[in-house]
Short mmCIF file of C-alpha atoms in Angstrom, two decimals:
data_model
loop_
_atom_site.label_atom_id
_atom_site.label_comp_id
_atom_site.label_asym_id
_atom_site.label_seq_id
_atom_site.Cartn_x
_atom_site.Cartn_y
_atom_site.Cartn_z
CA MET K 1 19.13 -3.51 -8.70
CA ALA K 2 17.73 -4.58 -5.35
CA ARG K 3 20.00 -4.27 -2.33
CA ILE K 4 18.83 -7.61 -0.99
CA GLU K 5 18.99 -11.00 -2.64
CA ASP K 6 15.95 -12.80 -4.02
CA VAL K 7 14.35 -14.98 -1.39
CA GLN K 8 14.81 -18.71 -1.91
CA ARG K 9 12.36 -20.60 0.26
CA ASP K 10 14.60 -23.65 0.61
CA LYS K 11 17.39 -21.49 2.05
CA LEU K 12 15.20 -20.12 4.85
CA GLY K 13 14.91 -21.46 8.38
CA ALA K 14 11.82 -23.40 9.49
CA ARG K 15 10.08 -20.35 11.00
CA GLN K 16 10.83 -18.27 7.90
CA GLN K 17 9.53 -21.04 5.61
CA ALA K 18 6.25 -21.24 7.54
CA LEU K 19 5.95 -17.47 7.35
CA TYR K 20 6.84 -17.51 3.64
CA ASP K 21 4.01 -20.01 3.04
CA GLU K 22 1.56 -17.91 5.07
CA ILE K 23 2.45 -14.73 3.17
CA MET K 24 2.21 -16.46 -0.20
CA ARG K 25 -1.20 -17.94 0.68
CA THR K 26 -2.82 -14.55 -0.01
CA ARG K 27 -0.32 -13.32 -2.61
CA PRO K 28 -0.21 -15.78 -5.52
CA ARG K 29 2.71 -14.19 -7.37
CA GLY K 30 4.95 -17.23 -7.66
CA LYS K 31 7.69 -15.84 -5.43
CA LEU K 32 8.02 -13.67 -2.39
CA SER K 33 8.53 -10.06 -3.43
CA GLY K 34 8.03 -6.48 -2.33
CA PRO K 35 8.56 -5.46 1.28
CA PHE K 36 8.12 -9.05 2.45
CA SER K 37 11.24 -10.03 0.51
CA VAL K 38 13.03 -7.73 2.97
CA TRP K 39 10.99 -8.42 6.10
CA ILE K 40 11.25 -12.22 5.79
CA HIS K 41 14.79 -11.84 7.12
CA ARG K 42 13.26 -10.46 10.34
CA PRO K 43 10.25 -12.69 11.13
CA ASP K 44 9.42 -10.60 14.20
CA ILE K 45 8.70 -7.74 11.79
CA ALA K 46 7.25 -9.81 8.93
CA GLU K 47 4.60 -11.57 11.02
CA PRO K 48 2.82 -8.49 12.41
CA ALA K 49 3.33 -6.64 9.10
CA ASN K 50 1.55 -9.48 7.29
CA ALA K 51 -1.31 -9.39 9.78
CA LEU K 52 -1.67 -5.61 9.36
CA ALA K 53 -1.44 -5.85 5.57
CA ASN K 54 -4.26 -8.38 5.62
CA CYS K 55 -6.46 -5.92 7.54
CA PHE K 56 -6.36 -3.76 4.42
CA ARG K 57 -6.09 -6.46 1.75
CA VAL K 58 -8.46 -9.15 3.03
CA SER K 59 -10.91 -7.61 5.49
CA PRO K 60 -11.02 -3.81 5.30
CA LYS K 61 -13.93 -1.88 6.78
CA LEU K 62 -13.55 0.78 4.08
CA ASP K 63 -14.42 -0.08 0.51
CA LYS K 64 -11.42 -1.62 -1.28
CA ARG K 65 -11.64 1.21 -3.81
CA LEU K 66 -10.85 3.67 -1.00
CA ILE K 67 -8.04 1.47 0.34
CA GLU K 68 -6.47 1.40 -3.12
CA LEU K 69 -6.88 5.17 -3.41
CA ILE K 70 -4.95 5.57 -0.15
CA VAL K 71 -2.26 3.14 -1.31
CA LEU K 72 -1.76 4.91 -4.64
CA LEU K 73 -1.59 8.32 -2.98
CA VAL K 74 1.10 7.14 -0.57
CA CYS K 75 2.99 5.22 -3.29
CA ARG K 76 2.99 8.32 -5.50
CA ASP K 77 4.12 10.51 -2.63
CA ALA K 78 7.06 8.19 -1.94
CA THR K 79 7.61 7.20 -5.60
CA ALA K 80 7.51 3.60 -4.36
CA GLN K 81 7.85 1.80 -7.69
CA TYR K 82 7.17 -1.74 -6.51
CA ALA K 83 4.04 -0.79 -4.57
CA TRP K 84 2.71 1.29 -7.47
CA SER K 85 3.29 -1.61 -9.89
CA ALA K 86 1.57 -4.02 -7.47
CA HIS K 87 -1.45 -1.78 -6.83
CA PHE K 88 -2.04 -0.11 -10.20
CA ASN K 89 -4.25 -2.94 -11.51
CA LEU K 90 -5.72 -3.64 -8.06
CA ALA K 91 -6.93 -0.04 -7.96
CA LYS K 92 -8.64 -0.41 -11.34
CA GLU K 93 -10.19 -3.74 -10.30
CA ALA K 94 -11.47 -2.11 -7.09
CA GLY K 95 -13.27 0.56 -9.13
CA LEU K 96 -10.96 3.59 -9.25
CA SER K 97 -11.27 5.29 -12.61
CA GLY K 98 -8.36 5.45 -15.00
CA GLU K 99 -8.64 9.25 -14.90
CA THR K 100 -8.25 9.25 -11.12
CA ILE K 101 -5.24 6.95 -11.27
CA GLU K 102 -3.56 9.02 -13.99
CA ALA K 103 -4.18 12.25 -12.08
CA ILE K 104 -2.51 10.72 -9.02
CA ARG K 105 0.41 9.59 -11.17
CA ALA K 106 0.76 13.18 -12.47
CA ARG K 107 0.46 14.58 -8.91
CA ARG K 108 -2.74 16.40 -9.85
CA ARG K 109 -5.99 16.51 -7.92
CA PRO K 110 -8.44 14.16 -9.66
CA GLU K 111 -11.92 15.25 -10.71
CA PHE K 112 -13.84 12.97 -8.36
CA GLY K 113 -17.27 11.65 -9.20
CA ARG K 114 -17.69 10.21 -5.70
CA ASP K 115 -17.75 12.18 -2.48
CA ASP K 116 -16.08 9.42 -0.43
CA GLU K 117 -13.07 9.47 -2.76
CA ARG K 118 -12.81 13.26 -2.45
CA VAL K 119 -12.91 13.02 1.36
CA VAL K 120 -10.24 10.28 1.46
CA TYR K 121 -8.06 12.21 -0.99
CA ASP K 122 -8.29 15.36 1.14
CA LEU K 123 -7.58 13.45 4.36
CA VAL K 124 -4.57 11.56 3.01
CA THR K 125 -2.99 14.38 1.00
CA GLU K 126 -3.28 16.76 3.96
CA LEU K 127 -1.81 14.11 6.25
CA LEU K 128 1.10 13.46 3.86
CA ALA K 129 1.79 17.18 3.42
CA SER K 130 1.56 18.34 7.03
CA LYS K 131 1.69 15.12 9.09
CA LYS K 132 -1.63 16.07 10.67
CA VAL K 133 -5.15 17.06 9.61
CA SER K 134 -7.13 20.21 10.29
CA PRO K 135 -10.34 20.15 12.32
CA ALA K 136 -12.31 20.86 9.13
CA THR K 137 -10.78 17.92 7.24
CA PHE K 138 -11.22 15.65 10.24
CA GLY K 139 -14.87 16.70 10.57
CA ARG K 140 -15.61 15.96 6.90
CA ALA K 141 -13.82 12.61 7.14
CA GLU K 142 -15.65 11.67 10.32
CA ALA K 143 -19.00 12.52 8.75
CA ALA K 144 -18.24 10.46 5.65
CA LEU K 145 -16.19 7.56 7.04
CA GLY K 146 -16.99 7.41 10.74
CA ARG K 147 -14.42 7.07 13.50
CA ASP K 148 -13.39 3.55 12.51
CA GLY K 149 -13.03 4.58 8.88
CA ILE K 150 -10.66 7.41 9.79
CA ILE K 151 -8.63 5.05 11.97
CA GLU K 152 -8.36 2.59 9.10
CA ALA K 153 -7.55 5.26 6.50
CA VAL K 154 -4.82 6.92 8.57
CA THR K 155 -3.32 3.58 9.62
CA CYS K 156 -3.32 2.37 6.02
CA ALA K 157 -1.55 5.54 4.92
CA GLY K 158 1.04 5.13 7.67
CA PHE K 159 1.56 1.44 6.87
CA TYR K 160 2.11 2.12 3.17
CA GLY K 161 4.39 5.01 4.09
CA MET K 162 6.51 2.47 5.98
CA ILE K 163 6.35 0.12 3.01
CA GLY K 164 7.56 2.91 0.72
CA LEU K 165 10.55 3.55 2.98
CA VAL K 166 11.48 -0.15 2.98
CA LEU K 167 11.02 -0.52 -0.78
CA ASN K 168 13.03 2.60 -1.58
CA THR K 169 15.83 1.87 0.90
CA PHE K 170 16.32 -1.66 -0.43
CA GLU K 171 15.69 -0.55 -4.05
CA VAL K 172 13.07 -3.23 -4.63
CA PRO K 173 12.25 -3.02 -8.35
CA PRO K 174 8.72 -2.87 -9.77
CA GLN K 175 6.96 -6.10 -10.58
CA PRO K 176 8.01 -7.43 -13.99
CA GLY K 177 5.62 -6.02 -16.57
CA GLY K 178 3.92 -3.83 -13.96
CA ASP K 179 3.02 -0.20 -14.42
CA VAL K 180 5.80 2.15 -13.29
CA LEU K 181 6.05 5.74 -12.14
CA THR K 182 8.26 8.25 -13.90
#
């Protein structure tokens, strides 16, 4: 049971309604959900969070497959049910293999067929485990992703880490019918 009520657009103030409409423009789910169902109560948080989310959702520099890999790794680390349920199918659509997704679910290292996925996995899992990355991991990531790619990857991981904290604190349930973690 969520610790915050479902958002009813007609019960929001004018600024919140405009923000609601902007958020829903790129998320055709029928109703506001996930972390934005919490953040909408604080528009000064929701507005920049939406802009940052769209950097990863709408116009990433990294391949969307790598963005979804990062998101799933962070969701699994936090056991963020809503985010996992929202990104499970997006990850498949972006080109992550079912084997990779299931290995992440099981907290196992996937058998990667692509070097860029291996590099992103190593970067993000090391970052999640130690809150920093070694010179060797950074060097491999820089060679594969470039400086801007590392910035995007690390920022995406941090953003979804924040999302996981919000989702778990407010006990936002998975999407109805969505894939769930156990």
